[in-house]
């Protein structure tokens, strides 16, 4: 996937040619829509037809993004192919009662991880070293990847590695 990269030095400038490519060369005012993880620029006012064409373009872009993620995940392992989304998510959910979190001084919004000790018969629960895992991804996206036979386990590994907490943050 290829993106045009611009230098953001507190005053990002969109090249004039980009407005022309998007059919916005005559737009006097531009609307900005804040998205989770991005910004959408469009003319201040659009016709119903233009809005439908924008929806189609966004849908195509979303499909390309999803295909890129799917390619990173690879196919699901044989033992995971017949699992439902709820079954997969149960394997990544660490649930602890509020009273136990409070007693341990762990806030409700802290992501948890755990380890089991077979010898001692103990499960240790602790704050995770990462910010994101499979449980943070919208169900519709997970369902799409699962239905197309991609590995949600690999996706979880990608998410946790990419969001590892560090002392520098």
PDB file of C-alpha atoms in Angstrom:
ATOM      1  CA  UNK A   1       0.000   0.000   0.000  1.00  0.00           C
ATOM      2  CA  UNK A   2       1.386   3.376  -0.997  1.00  0.00           C
ATOM      3  CA  UNK A   3       0.709   6.687   0.708  1.00  0.00           C
ATOM      4  CA  UNK A   4       1.781  10.221  -0.082  1.00  0.00           C
ATOM      5  CA  UNK A   5       3.785  11.469   2.886  1.00  0.00           C
ATOM      6  CA  UNK A   6       3.860  15.130   3.859  1.00  0.00           C
ATOM      7  CA  UNK A   7       6.113  16.796   6.411  1.00  0.00           C
ATOM      8  CA  UNK A   8       4.080  17.858   9.421  1.00  0.00           C
ATOM      9  CA  UNK A   9       5.887  20.672  11.161  1.00  0.00           C
ATOM     10  CA  UNK A  10       3.027  22.049  13.246  1.00  0.00           C
ATOM     11  CA  UNK A  11       1.491  23.469  10.084  1.00  0.00           C
ATOM     12  CA  UNK A  12       0.808  20.624   7.668  1.00  0.00           C
ATOM     13  CA  UNK A  13       0.445  21.754   4.082  1.00  0.00           C
ATOM     14  CA  UNK A  14      -1.540  19.763   1.556  1.00  0.00           C
ATOM     15  CA  UNK A  15       0.029  20.065  -1.917  1.00  0.00           C
ATOM     16  CA  UNK A  16      -2.210  21.949  -4.377  1.00  0.00           C
ATOM     17  CA  UNK A  17      -1.942  19.015  -6.795  1.00  0.00           C
ATOM     18  CA  UNK A  18      -3.667  16.778  -4.255  1.00  0.00           C
ATOM     19  CA  UNK A  19      -6.745  19.036  -4.270  1.00  0.00           C
ATOM     20  CA  UNK A  20      -6.799  18.847  -8.069  1.00  0.00           C
ATOM     21  CA  UNK A  21      -6.520  15.036  -8.029  1.00  0.00           C
ATOM     22  CA  UNK A  22      -9.494  14.914  -5.650  1.00  0.00           C
ATOM     23  CA  UNK A  23     -11.611  17.256  -7.751  1.00  0.00           C
ATOM     24  CA  UNK A  24     -11.463  19.950  -5.062  1.00  0.00           C
ATOM     25  CA  UNK A  25      -9.376  22.547  -6.937  1.00  0.00           C
ATOM     26  CA  UNK A  26     -12.268  25.054  -6.951  1.00  0.00           C
ATOM     27  CA  UNK A  27     -13.297  24.518  -3.329  1.00  0.00           C
ATOM     28  CA  UNK A  28     -12.986  27.775  -1.381  1.00  0.00           C
ATOM     29  CA  UNK A  29     -13.693  26.198   2.010  1.00  0.00           C
ATOM     30  CA  UNK A  30     -12.676  22.717   3.127  1.00  0.00           C
ATOM     31  CA  UNK A  31     -14.413  20.666   5.813  1.00  0.00           C
ATOM     32  CA  UNK A  32     -12.293  18.522   8.117  1.00  0.00           C
ATOM     33  CA  UNK A  33     -13.834  15.489   9.764  1.00  0.00           C
ATOM     34  CA  UNK A  34     -11.919  13.945  12.649  1.00  0.00           C
ATOM     35  CA  UNK A  35     -11.766  10.166  12.363  1.00  0.00           C
ATOM     36  CA  UNK A  36     -10.325   7.731  14.864  1.00  0.00           C
ATOM     37  CA  UNK A  37      -6.744   7.676  13.592  1.00  0.00           C
ATOM     38  CA  UNK A  38      -7.094  10.115  10.700  1.00  0.00           C
ATOM     39  CA  UNK A  39      -8.569  13.228   9.174  1.00  0.00           C
ATOM     40  CA  UNK A  40     -10.957  13.403   6.238  1.00  0.00           C
ATOM     41  CA  UNK A  41     -10.818  16.555   4.112  1.00  0.00           C
ATOM     42  CA  UNK A  42     -13.737  17.341   1.815  1.00  0.00           C
ATOM     43  CA  UNK A  43     -15.467  20.355   0.296  1.00  0.00           C
ATOM     44  CA  UNK A  44     -17.537  22.403   2.743  1.00  0.00           C
ATOM     45  CA  UNK A  45     -20.710  21.343   1.009  1.00  0.00           C
ATOM     46  CA  UNK A  46     -21.271  18.289  -1.150  1.00  0.00           C
ATOM     47  CA  UNK A  47     -24.185  17.080  -3.226  1.00  0.00           C
ATOM     48  CA  UNK A  48     -25.864  13.782  -2.499  1.00  0.00           C
ATOM     49  CA  UNK A  49     -24.081  12.298  -5.519  1.00  0.00           C
ATOM     50  CA  UNK A  50     -20.682  13.567  -4.323  1.00  0.00           C
ATOM     51  CA  UNK A  51     -21.370  12.149  -0.876  1.00  0.00           C
ATOM     52  CA  UNK A  52     -22.243   8.756  -2.369  1.00  0.00           C
ATOM     53  CA  UNK A  53     -19.037   8.788  -4.443  1.00  0.00           C
ATOM     54  CA  UNK A  54     -17.062   9.674  -1.300  1.00  0.00           C
ATOM     55  CA  UNK A  55     -18.717   6.795   0.576  1.00  0.00           C
ATOM     56  CA  UNK A  56     -17.770   4.445  -2.269  1.00  0.00           C
ATOM     57  CA  UNK A  57     -14.152   5.690  -2.235  1.00  0.00           C
ATOM     58  CA  UNK A  58     -13.942   5.318   1.556  1.00  0.00           C
ATOM     59  CA  UNK A  59     -15.373   1.809   1.308  1.00  0.00           C
ATOM     60  CA  UNK A  60     -12.757   0.846  -1.301  1.00  0.00           C
ATOM     61  CA  UNK A  61      -9.989   2.313   0.858  1.00  0.00           C
ATOM     62  CA  UNK A  62     -11.307   0.459   3.909  1.00  0.00           C
ATOM     63  CA  UNK A  63     -11.253  -2.798   1.920  1.00  0.00           C
ATOM     64  CA  UNK A  64      -7.636  -2.172   0.897  1.00  0.00           C
ATOM     65  CA  UNK A  65      -6.672  -1.483   4.510  1.00  0.00           C
ATOM     66  CA  UNK A  66      -8.450  -4.642   5.664  1.00  0.00           C
ATOM     67  CA  UNK A  67      -6.737  -6.708   2.960  1.00  0.00           C
ATOM     68  CA  UNK A  68      -3.359  -5.370   4.119  1.00  0.00           C
ATOM     69  CA  UNK A  69      -4.106  -6.370   7.725  1.00  0.00           C
ATOM     70  CA  UNK A  70      -5.397  -9.779   6.594  1.00  0.00           C
ATOM     71  CA  UNK A  71      -2.190 -10.392   4.632  1.00  0.00           C
ATOM     72  CA  UNK A  72      -0.158  -9.646   7.779  1.00  0.00           C
ATOM     73  CA  UNK A  73      -2.267 -12.083   9.813  1.00  0.00           C
ATOM     74  CA  UNK A  74      -2.086 -14.979   7.396  1.00  0.00           C
ATOM     75  CA  UNK A  75      -4.467 -17.931   7.407  1.00  0.00           C
ATOM     76  CA  UNK A  76      -5.941 -19.327  10.598  1.00  0.00           C
ATOM     77  CA  UNK A  77      -4.399 -22.481  12.043  1.00  0.00           C
ATOM     78  CA  UNK A  78      -6.456 -25.632  11.501  1.00  0.00           C
ATOM     79  CA  UNK A  79      -7.511 -25.855  15.165  1.00  0.00           C
ATOM     80  CA  UNK A  80      -8.896 -22.300  15.076  1.00  0.00           C
ATOM     81  CA  UNK A  81     -10.813 -22.415  11.789  1.00  0.00           C
ATOM     82  CA  UNK A  82     -14.164 -23.517  13.210  1.00  0.00           C
ATOM     83  CA  UNK A  83     -14.158 -21.216  16.248  1.00  0.00           C
ATOM     84  CA  UNK A  84     -16.763 -18.491  16.701  1.00  0.00           C
ATOM     85  CA  UNK A  85     -15.708 -14.939  17.441  1.00  0.00           C
ATOM     86  CA  UNK A  86     -16.931 -15.243  21.030  1.00  0.00           C
ATOM     87  CA  UNK A  87     -14.833 -18.384  21.517  1.00  0.00           C
ATOM     88  CA  UNK A  88     -11.724 -16.610  20.237  1.00  0.00           C
ATOM     89  CA  UNK A  89     -12.333 -13.493  22.323  1.00  0.00           C
ATOM     90  CA  UNK A  90     -12.814 -15.565  25.491  1.00  0.00           C
ATOM     91  CA  UNK A  91      -9.213 -16.747  25.092  1.00  0.00           C
ATOM     92  CA  UNK A  92      -7.957 -13.148  25.250  1.00  0.00           C
ATOM     93  CA  UNK A  93     -10.268 -11.702  27.891  1.00  0.00           C
ATOM     94  CA  UNK A  94      -8.919 -11.398  31.431  1.00  0.00           C
ATOM     95  CA  UNK A  95     -11.894 -10.710  33.700  1.00  0.00           C
ATOM     96  CA  UNK A  96     -11.346  -9.679  37.306  1.00  0.00           C
ATOM     97  CA  UNK A  97     -14.090  -8.450  39.650  1.00  0.00           C
ATOM     98  CA  UNK A  98     -14.041  -4.719  40.423  1.00  0.00           C
ATOM     99  CA  UNK A  99     -13.476  -5.374  44.132  1.00  0.00           C
ATOM    100  CA  UNK A 100     -10.308  -7.379  43.357  1.00  0.00           C
ATOM    101  CA  UNK A 101      -8.988  -4.684  41.009  1.00  0.00           C
ATOM    102  CA  UNK A 102      -9.672  -2.060  43.661  1.00  0.00           C
ATOM    103  CA  UNK A 103      -7.946  -4.072  46.373  1.00  0.00           C
ATOM    104  CA  UNK A 104      -4.910  -4.555  44.088  1.00  0.00           C
ATOM    105  CA  UNK A 105      -4.858  -0.846  43.160  1.00  0.00           C
ATOM    106  CA  UNK A 106      -5.488  -1.584  39.474  1.00  0.00           C
ATOM    107  CA  UNK A 107      -7.833   0.866  37.760  1.00  0.00           C
ATOM    108  CA  UNK A 108     -10.789  -0.372  35.724  1.00  0.00           C
ATOM    109  CA  UNK A 109      -9.290   0.915  32.471  1.00  0.00           C
ATOM    110  CA  UNK A 110      -5.963  -0.897  32.935  1.00  0.00           C
ATOM    111  CA  UNK A 111      -5.495  -3.737  30.438  1.00  0.00           C
ATOM    112  CA  UNK A 112      -4.728  -7.032  32.179  1.00  0.00           C
ATOM    113  CA  UNK A 113      -2.623 -10.069  31.341  1.00  0.00           C
ATOM    114  CA  UNK A 114      -2.182 -13.299  33.275  1.00  0.00           C
ATOM    115  CA  UNK A 115      -0.024 -16.381  33.726  1.00  0.00           C
ATOM    116  CA  UNK A 116      -0.968 -19.763  35.128  1.00  0.00           C
ATOM    117  CA  UNK A 117       1.293 -21.890  37.299  1.00  0.00           C
ATOM    118  CA  UNK A 118       0.340 -25.555  36.961  1.00  0.00           C
ATOM    119  CA  UNK A 119       2.595 -26.605  39.831  1.00  0.00           C
ATOM    120  CA  UNK A 120       1.187 -24.110  42.329  1.00  0.00           C
ATOM    121  CA  UNK A 121      -2.360 -24.072  40.946  1.00  0.00           C
ATOM    122  CA  UNK A 122      -2.241 -20.281  40.832  1.00  0.00           C
ATOM    123  CA  UNK A 123      -3.218 -17.736  38.230  1.00  0.00           C
ATOM    124  CA  UNK A 124      -1.306 -14.450  38.456  1.00  0.00           C
ATOM    125  CA  UNK A 125      -3.084 -11.408  37.019  1.00  0.00           C
ATOM    126  CA  UNK A 126      -1.145  -8.188  36.417  1.00  0.00           C
ATOM    127  CA  UNK A 127      -1.216  -5.020  34.303  1.00  0.00           C
ATOM    128  CA  UNK A 128      -0.365  -5.879  30.701  1.00  0.00           C
ATOM    129  CA  UNK A 129       2.851  -4.623  29.121  1.00  0.00           C
ATOM    130  CA  UNK A 130       0.930  -3.599  25.994  1.00  0.00           C
ATOM    131  CA  UNK A 131      -1.852  -1.117  25.251  1.00  0.00           C
ATOM    132  CA  UNK A 132      -3.860  -3.022  22.627  1.00  0.00           C
ATOM    133  CA  UNK A 133      -4.954  -6.563  21.959  1.00  0.00           C
ATOM    134  CA  UNK A 134      -7.723  -8.351  20.109  1.00  0.00           C
ATOM    135  CA  UNK A 135     -10.357  -7.224  22.612  1.00  0.00           C
ATOM    136  CA  UNK A 136      -9.844  -3.592  21.494  1.00  0.00           C
ATOM    137  CA  UNK A 137     -10.713  -4.223  17.830  1.00  0.00           C
ATOM    138  CA  UNK A 138     -14.310  -3.626  16.667  1.00  0.00           C
ATOM    139  CA  UNK A 139     -16.251  -6.896  16.433  1.00  0.00           C
ATOM    140  CA  UNK A 140     -17.276  -6.218  12.818  1.00  0.00           C
ATOM    141  CA  UNK A 141     -13.640  -6.156  11.720  1.00  0.00           C
ATOM    142  CA  UNK A 142     -12.777  -9.273  13.717  1.00  0.00           C
ATOM    143  CA  UNK A 143     -15.815 -11.081  12.293  1.00  0.00           C
ATOM    144  CA  UNK A 144     -14.782 -10.168   8.753  1.00  0.00           C
ATOM    145  CA  UNK A 145     -11.228 -11.473   9.275  1.00  0.00           C
ATOM    146  CA  UNK A 146     -12.492 -14.630  10.982  1.00  0.00           C
ATOM    147  CA  UNK A 147     -15.076 -15.328   8.259  1.00  0.00           C
ATOM    148  CA  UNK A 148     -12.399 -14.959   5.580  1.00  0.00           C
ATOM    149  CA  UNK A 149     -10.211 -17.532   7.336  1.00  0.00           C
ATOM    150  CA  UNK A 150      -7.518 -15.217   8.710  1.00  0.00           C
ATOM    151  CA  UNK A 151      -5.715 -15.738  11.997  1.00  0.00           C
ATOM    152  CA  UNK A 152      -7.023 -13.608  14.844  1.00  0.00           C
ATOM    153  CA  UNK A 153      -4.262 -15.090  16.995  1.00  0.00           C
ATOM    154  CA  UNK A 154      -1.637 -13.609  14.657  1.00  0.00           C
ATOM    155  CA  UNK A 155      -3.527 -10.295  14.734  1.00  0.00           C
ATOM    156  CA  UNK A 156      -3.397 -10.339  18.528  1.00  0.00           C
ATOM    157  CA  UNK A 157       0.378 -10.914  18.410  1.00  0.00           C
ATOM    158  CA  UNK A 158       0.795  -8.002  15.983  1.00  0.00           C
ATOM    159  CA  UNK A 159      -1.309  -5.681  18.146  1.00  0.00           C
ATOM    160  CA  UNK A 160       0.455  -6.509  21.402  1.00  0.00           C
ATOM    161  CA  UNK A 161       3.955  -6.224  19.922  1.00  0.00           C
ATOM    162  CA  UNK A 162       3.175  -2.908  18.200  1.00  0.00           C
ATOM    163  CA  UNK A 163       1.706  -1.437  21.371  1.00  0.00           C
ATOM    164  CA  UNK A 164       4.308  -2.635  23.895  1.00  0.00           C
ATOM    165  CA  UNK A 165       4.553  -0.099  26.701  1.00  0.00           C
ATOM    166  CA  UNK A 166       7.950   1.414  27.252  1.00  0.00           C
ATOM    167  CA  UNK A 167       9.418   3.600  29.962  1.00  0.00           C
ATOM    168  CA  UNK A 168       9.975   6.343  27.374  1.00  0.00           C
ATOM    169  CA  UNK A 169       6.216   6.944  26.913  1.00  0.00           C
TER     170      UNK A 169
END
